[in-house]
XYZ file of C-alpha atoms in Angstrom:
258
model
C 0.004 0.001 -0.034
C 1.082 3.511 -0.527
C 2.417 5.500 2.351
C -0.048 8.264 1.597
C -3.111 6.114 2.354
C -2.106 5.528 6.014
C -2.758 8.250 8.532
C -2.669 8.011 12.335
C -5.486 10.465 12.634
C -7.865 8.084 10.858
C -7.230 5.057 13.077
C -9.900 5.937 15.579
C -13.307 6.401 13.861
C -14.899 9.771 14.709
C -18.585 10.417 15.074
C -19.797 13.164 12.705
C -21.603 15.941 14.419
C -25.066 16.512 13.063
C -25.653 19.998 11.647
C -28.058 22.071 13.684
C -31.147 22.753 11.670
C -32.897 26.117 12.065
C -36.365 26.133 13.593
C -39.125 25.422 11.150
C -41.413 28.258 10.193
C -44.832 28.013 11.686
C -47.592 30.168 10.226
C -49.811 32.052 12.636
C -52.843 31.154 10.475
C -52.273 27.418 10.760
C -54.983 26.837 13.373
C -57.487 28.990 11.352
C -56.823 26.952 8.210
C -57.330 23.705 10.081
C -60.602 24.860 11.508
C -61.886 26.022 8.170
C -60.864 22.852 6.470
C -62.476 20.728 9.230
C -65.692 22.721 8.886
C -66.092 21.768 5.239
C -66.136 25.332 4.160
C -65.056 24.607 0.673
C -66.666 21.159 0.322
C -68.768 22.017 -2.762
C -66.453 24.607 -4.345
C -65.784 22.644 -7.572
C -68.184 19.578 -7.589
C -71.346 21.229 -6.427
C -73.327 20.657 -3.308
C -73.064 17.278 -1.767
C -76.846 16.897 -1.370
C -79.096 18.827 -3.744
C -82.727 19.215 -2.556
C -85.156 17.976 -5.195
C -88.434 19.716 -5.950
C -91.801 17.971 -5.641
C -93.590 16.974 -8.898
C -96.231 19.680 -8.423
C -93.543 22.363 -8.059
C -92.399 22.411 -11.635
C -90.889 25.521 -13.224
C -93.515 27.837 -14.594
C -93.408 30.647 -17.174
C -91.953 34.054 -15.887
C -91.142 32.533 -12.571
C -87.501 33.667 -12.453
C -88.159 37.241 -13.816
C -87.602 40.070 -11.374
C -90.526 42.489 -11.147
C -90.233 46.051 -10.000
C -91.950 46.949 -6.742
C -95.590 47.840 -7.072
C -96.374 51.516 -6.757
C -99.157 52.310 -4.333
C -101.347 55.028 -5.666
C -103.440 57.143 -3.243
C -106.981 57.306 -4.631
C -107.468 60.703 -3.031
C -104.779 62.253 -5.085
C -105.607 63.497 -8.604
C -103.231 62.923 -11.538
C -102.266 66.474 -12.625
C -99.213 65.580 -14.765
C -101.214 65.653 -18.028
C -103.024 68.926 -17.184
C -101.343 72.197 -18.417
C -100.024 74.656 -15.857
C -101.734 78.055 -15.854
C -100.296 81.316 -14.547
C -101.302 82.176 -11.015
C -104.288 84.390 -10.379
C -103.188 88.036 -9.822
C -103.537 89.336 -6.308
C -105.929 92.126 -5.302
C -103.155 94.679 -4.888
C -101.554 93.948 -8.210
C -102.352 95.901 -11.352
C -104.397 94.023 -13.882
C -102.545 92.924 -17.023
C -102.985 95.023 -20.094
C -105.170 93.224 -22.526
C -106.076 93.736 -26.162
C -102.751 95.372 -27.307
C -102.171 95.056 -31.076
C -99.233 96.290 -33.173
C -99.439 97.941 -36.515
C -95.936 96.874 -37.535
C -95.758 95.257 -40.964
C -93.262 92.465 -40.455
C -93.275 91.430 -44.095
C -92.335 94.924 -45.270
C -89.704 95.301 -42.592
C -88.040 91.950 -43.505
C -88.034 93.021 -47.174
C -86.321 96.320 -46.324
C -83.768 94.653 -44.106
C -82.863 92.135 -46.784
C -82.635 94.862 -49.472
C -80.347 97.078 -47.388
C -78.196 94.219 -46.020
C -74.705 93.689 -47.411
C -74.111 90.337 -49.128
C -71.950 88.004 -47.162
C -68.612 87.359 -48.717
C -67.875 83.640 -49.284
C -65.129 82.125 -47.254
C -61.776 81.428 -48.905
C -61.205 77.745 -48.416
C -58.817 75.292 -49.977
C -59.807 71.685 -50.732
C -56.808 69.330 -50.564
C -58.388 65.911 -51.010
C -60.895 64.181 -53.184
C -63.155 63.684 -50.257
C -63.713 67.364 -49.778
C -61.431 68.082 -46.837
C -60.939 71.840 -46.636
C -59.309 74.467 -44.512
C -59.206 78.258 -44.455
C -56.915 79.866 -47.014
C -55.974 83.052 -45.007
C -53.835 81.527 -42.277
C -52.319 78.897 -44.555
C -49.627 81.191 -46.054
C -50.906 80.730 -49.627
C -52.992 83.892 -49.634
C -50.997 87.114 -50.196
C -52.274 88.786 -47.023
C -49.244 91.009 -46.528
C -49.448 92.441 -50.054
C -53.076 93.444 -49.539
C -52.312 95.491 -46.394
C -53.067 99.240 -46.489
C -49.527 100.225 -45.542
C -47.910 97.897 -48.123
C -44.983 99.578 -49.936
C -44.679 102.401 -47.455
C -41.554 103.185 -45.422
C -41.921 101.793 -41.862
C -42.213 104.168 -39.041
C -38.962 103.066 -37.280
C -37.007 103.853 -40.535
C -38.532 107.329 -40.691
C -37.622 107.926 -37.072
C -34.043 106.747 -37.698
C -33.747 109.020 -40.742
C -34.966 111.963 -38.686
C -32.348 111.184 -36.039
C -29.516 110.981 -38.619
C -30.664 114.217 -40.251
C -30.850 115.981 -36.850
C -27.355 114.718 -35.906
C -25.911 115.888 -39.292
C -27.449 119.270 -38.836
C -26.017 119.621 -35.323
C -22.525 118.527 -36.672
C -22.791 121.039 -39.543
C -23.705 123.820 -37.231
C -20.807 122.951 -34.929
C -18.353 122.892 -37.839
C -19.709 126.164 -39.160
C -19.292 127.727 -35.795
C -15.752 126.520 -35.457
C -14.845 127.708 -38.910
C -16.163 131.135 -38.077
C -13.906 131.154 -35.034
C -10.921 130.173 -37.211
C -10.235 127.026 -35.222
C -10.929 124.683 -38.165
C -10.103 124.708 -41.839
C -11.735 122.598 -44.579
C -9.587 120.909 -47.115
C -10.483 121.544 -50.757
C -11.043 118.740 -53.134
C -7.770 119.443 -54.913
C -5.852 119.315 -51.625
C -7.522 116.023 -50.683
C -6.750 114.476 -54.045
C -3.118 115.612 -53.698
C -2.842 113.960 -50.291
C -4.361 110.759 -51.602
C -1.945 110.794 -54.594
C 1.068 111.300 -52.228
C -0.034 108.484 -49.992
C -0.409 106.119 -52.919
C 3.000 107.150 -54.220
C 4.627 106.369 -50.827
C 2.816 102.987 -50.792
C 4.179 102.142 -54.212
C 7.725 103.023 -53.051
C 7.370 100.813 -49.984
C 5.931 98.063 -52.125
C 8.923 98.243 -54.439
C 11.259 97.977 -51.509
C 9.222 95.049 -50.106
C 9.542 93.151 -53.401
C 13.285 93.693 -53.479
C 13.762 92.063 -50.090
C 15.448 88.720 -49.757
C 13.252 85.679 -49.640
C 15.123 84.122 -46.775
C 14.889 86.165 -43.594
C 17.663 84.280 -41.804
C 19.052 87.292 -39.862
C 17.546 89.591 -37.346
C 18.055 92.868 -39.432
C 16.251 91.292 -42.454
C 13.362 90.245 -40.295
C 13.016 93.689 -38.633
C 13.214 95.540 -41.967
C 10.479 93.261 -43.391
C 8.214 93.800 -40.407
C 8.762 97.597 -40.523
C 7.869 97.869 -44.207
C 4.793 95.709 -43.726
C 3.502 97.910 -40.841
C 4.153 101.162 -42.769
C 2.287 99.761 -45.859
C -0.700 98.800 -43.676
C -0.794 102.260 -42.107
C -0.690 103.882 -45.515
C -3.583 101.656 -46.725
C -5.671 102.758 -43.738
C -4.960 106.434 -44.390
C -5.825 106.125 -48.093
C -9.097 104.368 -47.240
C -9.900 107.163 -44.725
C -9.189 109.984 -47.183
C -11.221 108.388 -49.981
C -14.230 107.514 -47.803
C -14.722 111.054 -46.413
C -15.318 113.771 -48.974
C -15.295 116.668 -46.478
C -12.258 116.882 -44.108
C -11.464 119.565 -41.582
C -8.162 120.452 -40.118
C -7.844 121.802 -36.588
C -5.389 124.688 -36.128
């Protein structure tokens, strides 16, 4: 035998300890269920009653026996049935004025209806759109297919807010013109003539062309600091000249302050 099969701990047989089982659940309704079952509460639940009482031969089922009838209404013979009689107005009291009787009108309803129909305005037909063969229709005005905006009374006119804005611009221009006129009268401002403005623009463009010629003659490789600085300086001067030219060309009237 192998040495692994023998073990001194297995020489004396041991008694295995039984595992303790938890207490069994007992329902609190156990006694009630037993009592109900013992009382045959559900004895004829599925198979019918154990003993069905049989009827006598003379107690056979007759016609309308199982029909339910409404309770009989007891009518008092002393009361009179007044439901079918028409109700009349109450008799006027002694202190009340008697009603006026025998009033007749001379109004000609036929002539009045004729005049009203002659003077009435014909009703305009509704604008509807039929979109199916079954006649399904809807109103044409809110659908967007009717040119409602074009038929407005103020169509084609200048809106009020644009008129208001134009008045504000005109008022501001008048105030500015008055201010410039006053300053010119004092001798503090001088207006450039058109020839002077054109000459300034021409000089600015000539300077820009000279700088542009210098810029094109620069080296492609800016490998040194002086080359890089010169290129950046020429670019900034050209941009400033472009802004000055655009400013002089955009404004036709230019004033110089002394």
